mmCIF file of C-alpha atoms in Angstrom:
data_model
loop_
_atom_site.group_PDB
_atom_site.id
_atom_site.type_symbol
_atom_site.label_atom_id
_atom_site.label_comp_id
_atom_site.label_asym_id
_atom_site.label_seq_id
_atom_site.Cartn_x
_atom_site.Cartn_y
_atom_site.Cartn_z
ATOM 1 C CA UNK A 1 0.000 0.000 0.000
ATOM 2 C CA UNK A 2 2.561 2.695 0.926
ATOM 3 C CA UNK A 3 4.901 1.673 -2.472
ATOM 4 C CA UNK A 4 1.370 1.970 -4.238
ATOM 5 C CA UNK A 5 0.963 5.734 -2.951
ATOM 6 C CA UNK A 6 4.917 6.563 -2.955
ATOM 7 C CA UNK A 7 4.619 5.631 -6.918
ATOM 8 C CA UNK A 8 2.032 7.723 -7.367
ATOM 9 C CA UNK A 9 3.148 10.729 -5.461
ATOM 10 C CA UNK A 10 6.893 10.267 -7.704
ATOM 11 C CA UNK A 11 4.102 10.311 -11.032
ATOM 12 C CA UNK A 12 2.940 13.361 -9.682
ATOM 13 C CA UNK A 13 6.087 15.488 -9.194
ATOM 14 C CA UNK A 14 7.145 14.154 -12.262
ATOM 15 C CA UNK A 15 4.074 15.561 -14.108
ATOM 16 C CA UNK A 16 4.897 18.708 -12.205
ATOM 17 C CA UNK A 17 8.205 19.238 -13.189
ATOM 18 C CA UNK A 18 7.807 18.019 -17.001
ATOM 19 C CA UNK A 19 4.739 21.067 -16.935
ATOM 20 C CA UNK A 20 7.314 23.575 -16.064
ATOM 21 C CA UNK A 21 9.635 22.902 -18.318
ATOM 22 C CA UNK A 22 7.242 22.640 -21.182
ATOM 23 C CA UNK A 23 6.088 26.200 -19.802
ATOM 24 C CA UNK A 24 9.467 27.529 -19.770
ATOM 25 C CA UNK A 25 10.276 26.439 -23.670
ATOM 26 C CA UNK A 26 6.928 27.955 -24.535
ATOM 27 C CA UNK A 27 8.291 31.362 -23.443
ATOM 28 C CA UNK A 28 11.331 30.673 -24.355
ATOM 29 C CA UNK A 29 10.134 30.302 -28.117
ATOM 30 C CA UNK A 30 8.025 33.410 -27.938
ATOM 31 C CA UNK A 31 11.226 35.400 -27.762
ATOM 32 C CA UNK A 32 12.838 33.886 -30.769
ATOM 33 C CA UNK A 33 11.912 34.574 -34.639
ATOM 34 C CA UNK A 34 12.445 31.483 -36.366
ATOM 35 C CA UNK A 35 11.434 30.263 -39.984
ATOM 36 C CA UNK A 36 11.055 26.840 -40.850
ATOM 37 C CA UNK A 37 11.778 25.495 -44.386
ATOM 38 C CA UNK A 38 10.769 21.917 -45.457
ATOM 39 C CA UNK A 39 13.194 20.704 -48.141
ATOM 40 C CA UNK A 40 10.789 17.855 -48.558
ATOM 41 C CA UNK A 41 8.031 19.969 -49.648
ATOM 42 C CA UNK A 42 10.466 23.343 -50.317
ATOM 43 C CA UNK A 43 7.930 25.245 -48.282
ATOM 44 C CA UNK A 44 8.124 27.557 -45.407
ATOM 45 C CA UNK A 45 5.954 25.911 -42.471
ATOM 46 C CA UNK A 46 4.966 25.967 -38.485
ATOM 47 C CA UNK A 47 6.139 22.530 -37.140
ATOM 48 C CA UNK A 48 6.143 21.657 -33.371
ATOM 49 C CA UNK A 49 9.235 22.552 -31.823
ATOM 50 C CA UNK A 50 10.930 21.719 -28.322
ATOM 51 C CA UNK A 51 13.957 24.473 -27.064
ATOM 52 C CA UNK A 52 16.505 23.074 -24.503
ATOM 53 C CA UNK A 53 18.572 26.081 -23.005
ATOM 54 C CA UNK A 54 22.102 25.556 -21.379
ATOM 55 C CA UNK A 55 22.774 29.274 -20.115
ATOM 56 C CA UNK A 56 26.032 27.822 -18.713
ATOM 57 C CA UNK A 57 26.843 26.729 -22.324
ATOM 58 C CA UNK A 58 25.314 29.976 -23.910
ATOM 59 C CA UNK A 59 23.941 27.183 -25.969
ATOM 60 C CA UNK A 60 20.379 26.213 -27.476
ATOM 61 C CA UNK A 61 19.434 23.234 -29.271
ATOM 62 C CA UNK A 62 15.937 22.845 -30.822
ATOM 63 C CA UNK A 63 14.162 19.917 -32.091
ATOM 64 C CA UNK A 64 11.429 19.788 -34.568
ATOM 65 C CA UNK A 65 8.677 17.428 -35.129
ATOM 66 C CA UNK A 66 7.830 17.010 -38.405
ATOM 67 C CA UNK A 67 4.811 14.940 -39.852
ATOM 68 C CA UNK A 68 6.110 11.961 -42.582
ATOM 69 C CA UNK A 69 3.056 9.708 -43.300
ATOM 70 C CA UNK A 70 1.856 8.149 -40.346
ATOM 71 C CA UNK A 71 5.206 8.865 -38.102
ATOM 72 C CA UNK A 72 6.589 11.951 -37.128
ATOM 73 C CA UNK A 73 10.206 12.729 -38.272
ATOM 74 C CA UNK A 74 12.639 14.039 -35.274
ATOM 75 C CA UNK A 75 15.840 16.737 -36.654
ATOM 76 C CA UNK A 76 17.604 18.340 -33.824
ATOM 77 C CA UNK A 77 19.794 21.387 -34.520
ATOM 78 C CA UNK A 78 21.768 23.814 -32.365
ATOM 79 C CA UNK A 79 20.235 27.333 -32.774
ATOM 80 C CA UNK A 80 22.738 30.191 -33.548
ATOM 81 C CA UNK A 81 20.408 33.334 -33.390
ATOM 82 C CA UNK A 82 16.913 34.358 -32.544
ATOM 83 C CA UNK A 83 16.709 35.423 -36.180
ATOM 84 C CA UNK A 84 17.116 31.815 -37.951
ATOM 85 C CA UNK A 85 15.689 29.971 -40.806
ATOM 86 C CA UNK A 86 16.136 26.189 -39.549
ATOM 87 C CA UNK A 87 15.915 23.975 -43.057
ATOM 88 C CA UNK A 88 14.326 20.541 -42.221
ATOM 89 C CA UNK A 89 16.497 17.661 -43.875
ATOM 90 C CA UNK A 90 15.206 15.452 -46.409
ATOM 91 C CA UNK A 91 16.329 12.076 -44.072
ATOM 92 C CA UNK A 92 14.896 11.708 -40.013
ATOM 93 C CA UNK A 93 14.255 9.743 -37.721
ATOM 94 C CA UNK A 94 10.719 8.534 -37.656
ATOM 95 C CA UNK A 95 8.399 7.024 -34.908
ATOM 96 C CA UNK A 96 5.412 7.045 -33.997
ATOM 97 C CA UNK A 97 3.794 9.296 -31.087
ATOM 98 C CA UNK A 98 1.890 6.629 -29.140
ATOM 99 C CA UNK A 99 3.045 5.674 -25.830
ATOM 100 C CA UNK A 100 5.136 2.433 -25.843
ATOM 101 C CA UNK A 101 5.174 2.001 -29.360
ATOM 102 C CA UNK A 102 7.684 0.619 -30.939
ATOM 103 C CA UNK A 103 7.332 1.228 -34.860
ATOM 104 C CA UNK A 104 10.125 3.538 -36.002
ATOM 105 C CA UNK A 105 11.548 3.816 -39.762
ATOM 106 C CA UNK A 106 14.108 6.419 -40.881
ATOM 107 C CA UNK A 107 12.183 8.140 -44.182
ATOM 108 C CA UNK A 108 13.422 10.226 -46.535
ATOM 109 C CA UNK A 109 10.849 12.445 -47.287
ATOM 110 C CA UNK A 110 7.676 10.125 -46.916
ATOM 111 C CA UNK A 111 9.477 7.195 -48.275
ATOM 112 C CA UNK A 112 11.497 4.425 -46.291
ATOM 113 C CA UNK A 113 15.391 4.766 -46.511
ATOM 114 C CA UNK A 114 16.746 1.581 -48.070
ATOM 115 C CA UNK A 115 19.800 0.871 -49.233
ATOM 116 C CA UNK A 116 22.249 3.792 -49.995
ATOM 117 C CA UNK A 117 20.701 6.898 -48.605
ATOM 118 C CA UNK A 118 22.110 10.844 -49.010
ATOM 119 C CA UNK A 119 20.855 13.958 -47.887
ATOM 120 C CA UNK A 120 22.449 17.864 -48.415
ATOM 121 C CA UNK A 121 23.038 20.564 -46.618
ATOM 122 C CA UNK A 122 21.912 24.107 -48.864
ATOM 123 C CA UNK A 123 25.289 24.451 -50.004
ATOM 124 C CA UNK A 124 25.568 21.152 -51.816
ATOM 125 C CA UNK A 125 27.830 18.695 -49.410
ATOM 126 C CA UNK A 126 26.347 15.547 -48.016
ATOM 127 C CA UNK A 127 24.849 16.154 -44.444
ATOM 128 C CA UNK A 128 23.883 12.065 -43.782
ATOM 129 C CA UNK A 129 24.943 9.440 -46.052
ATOM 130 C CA UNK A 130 23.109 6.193 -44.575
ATOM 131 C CA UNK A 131 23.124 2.502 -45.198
ATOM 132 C CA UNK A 132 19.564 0.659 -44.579
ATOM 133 C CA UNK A 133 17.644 -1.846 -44.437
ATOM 134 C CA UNK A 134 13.756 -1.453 -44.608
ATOM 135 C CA UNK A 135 14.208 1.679 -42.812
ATOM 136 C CA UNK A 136 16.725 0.323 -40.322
ATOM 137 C CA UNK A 137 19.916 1.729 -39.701
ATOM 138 C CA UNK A 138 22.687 -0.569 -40.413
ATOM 139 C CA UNK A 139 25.338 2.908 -40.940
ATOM 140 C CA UNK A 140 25.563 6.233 -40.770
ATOM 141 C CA UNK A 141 27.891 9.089 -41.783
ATOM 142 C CA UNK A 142 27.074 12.625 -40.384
ATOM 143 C CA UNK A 143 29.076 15.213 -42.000
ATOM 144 C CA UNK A 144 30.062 19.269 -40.756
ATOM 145 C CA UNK A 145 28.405 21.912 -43.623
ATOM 146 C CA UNK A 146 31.652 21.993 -45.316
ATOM 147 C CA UNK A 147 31.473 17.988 -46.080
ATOM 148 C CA UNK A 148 34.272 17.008 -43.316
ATOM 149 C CA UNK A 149 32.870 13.827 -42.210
ATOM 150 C CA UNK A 150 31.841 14.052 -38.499
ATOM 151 C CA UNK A 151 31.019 10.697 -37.661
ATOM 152 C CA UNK A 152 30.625 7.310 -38.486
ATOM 153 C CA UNK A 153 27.909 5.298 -36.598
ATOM 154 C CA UNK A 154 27.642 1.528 -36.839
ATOM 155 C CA UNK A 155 24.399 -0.244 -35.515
ATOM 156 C CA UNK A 156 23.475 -3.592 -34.138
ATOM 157 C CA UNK A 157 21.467 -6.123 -36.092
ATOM 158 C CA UNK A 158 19.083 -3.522 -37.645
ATOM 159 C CA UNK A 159 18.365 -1.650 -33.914
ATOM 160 C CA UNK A 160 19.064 1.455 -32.867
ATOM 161 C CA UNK A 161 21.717 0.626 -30.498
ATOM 162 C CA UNK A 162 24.934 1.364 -31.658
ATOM 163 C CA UNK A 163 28.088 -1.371 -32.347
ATOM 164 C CA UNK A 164 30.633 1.316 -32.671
ATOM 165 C CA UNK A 165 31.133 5.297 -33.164
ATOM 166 C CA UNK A 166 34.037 6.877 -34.846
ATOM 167 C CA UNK A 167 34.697 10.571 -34.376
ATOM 168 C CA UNK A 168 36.646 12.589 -37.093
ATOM 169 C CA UNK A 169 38.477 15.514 -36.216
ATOM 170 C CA UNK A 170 37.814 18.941 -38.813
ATOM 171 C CA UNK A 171 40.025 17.600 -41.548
ATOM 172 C CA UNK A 172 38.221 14.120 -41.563
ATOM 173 C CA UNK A 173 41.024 12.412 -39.767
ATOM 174 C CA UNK A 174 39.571 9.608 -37.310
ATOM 175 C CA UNK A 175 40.366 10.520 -33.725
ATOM 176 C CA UNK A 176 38.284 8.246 -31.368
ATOM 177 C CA UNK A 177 36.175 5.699 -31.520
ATOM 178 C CA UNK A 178 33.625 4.195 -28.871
ATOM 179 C CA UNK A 179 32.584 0.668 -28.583
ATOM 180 C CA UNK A 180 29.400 0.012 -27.387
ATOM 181 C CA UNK A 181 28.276 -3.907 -26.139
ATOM 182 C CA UNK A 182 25.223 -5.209 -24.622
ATOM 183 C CA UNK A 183 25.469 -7.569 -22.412
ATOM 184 C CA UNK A 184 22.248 -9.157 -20.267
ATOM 185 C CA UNK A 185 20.316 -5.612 -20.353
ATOM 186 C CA UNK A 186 23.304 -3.628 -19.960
ATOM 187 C CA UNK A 187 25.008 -1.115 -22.043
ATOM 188 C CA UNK A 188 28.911 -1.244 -21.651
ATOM 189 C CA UNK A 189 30.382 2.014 -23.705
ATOM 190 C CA UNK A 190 34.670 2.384 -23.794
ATOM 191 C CA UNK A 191 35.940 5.877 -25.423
ATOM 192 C CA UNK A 192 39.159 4.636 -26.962
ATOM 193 C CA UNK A 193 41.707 7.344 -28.529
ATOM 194 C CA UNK A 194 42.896 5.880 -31.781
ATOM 195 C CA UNK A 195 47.198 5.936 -31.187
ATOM 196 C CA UNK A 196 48.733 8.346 -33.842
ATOM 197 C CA UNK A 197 51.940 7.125 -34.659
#
């Protein structure tokens, strides 16, 4: 009886302190002036957004939600200015917004990334170059706007946990890599520094 009303009483501050925050990005939007451009569509529109603040950082990120069929396509993006025109890729993550629901795809566009997959940036260099499998991830490339590659992401057995992550330094020269293995429910991550001899 007393776990049943301790679990409930956690629910409830929870539920309190997710409201807050979701009040706090609400202002925290108001104040900004940004313009959202589809490339799947090339039109300007009024997604839903989410704003996470780091005033320690002096850094924003923002994450649109974007509707692709039946799922809703997820791009994150740091935000530079309170005047910015955020272009939504072409390739996102897709799931779907039900509570424990497991159906997720990465689309490009409205269609489900198979095989070889690229998206731009505006200026013409790859942003994602992905290898798939019925909408699984089986690799993927992210690359800086000026087509350095970023990183390299390797996935397990058509999941979304990862096998291994390599991170390139700005002239595309590998500098780490992290290993990640499950073992009975547990996710055991070592950041190795790739020796430069």
């Amino acid at each position: 009886m007393l776990g049943l009303i301790m679990k409930k009483l956690l629910k409830s501050i929870f539920l309190l302190i997710f409201s807050f925050s979701c009040f706090s990005q609400n202002n925290e939007e108001e104040k900004l002036n940004l313009i959202f451009y589809d490339n799947c569509s090339s039109k300007f529109i009024k997604p839903e957004v989410q704003i996470d603040s780091f005033p320690e950082l002096n850094y924003k990120i923002i994450t649109v939600f974007i509707k692709r069929g039946e799922l809703t396509g997820e791009y994150s993006t740091t935000l530079k200015t309170k005047n910015d025109t955020i272009r939504i890729p072409k390739i996102l993550f897709s799931f779907e917004r039900v509570l424990h629901s497991n159906r997720w795809n990465y689309l490009n566009c409205g269609k489900i990334c198979n095989g070889t997959e690229t998206d731009f940036y505006a200026n013409g260099n790859k942003r994602l170059e992905g290898k798939f499998q019925n909408g699984k991830p089986i690799e993927i490339k992210d690359f800086r706007i000026n087509g350095e590659l970023l990183t390299q992401t390797f996935y397990d057995n058509l999941t979304l946990n990862y096998k291994r992550v390599n991170y390139f330094d700005n002239n595309g020269e590998l500098t780490e890599y992290q290993i990640y293995k499950n073992k009975r429910k547990k996710l055991l991550s070592e950041l190795l520094t790739k020796m430069i001899i």
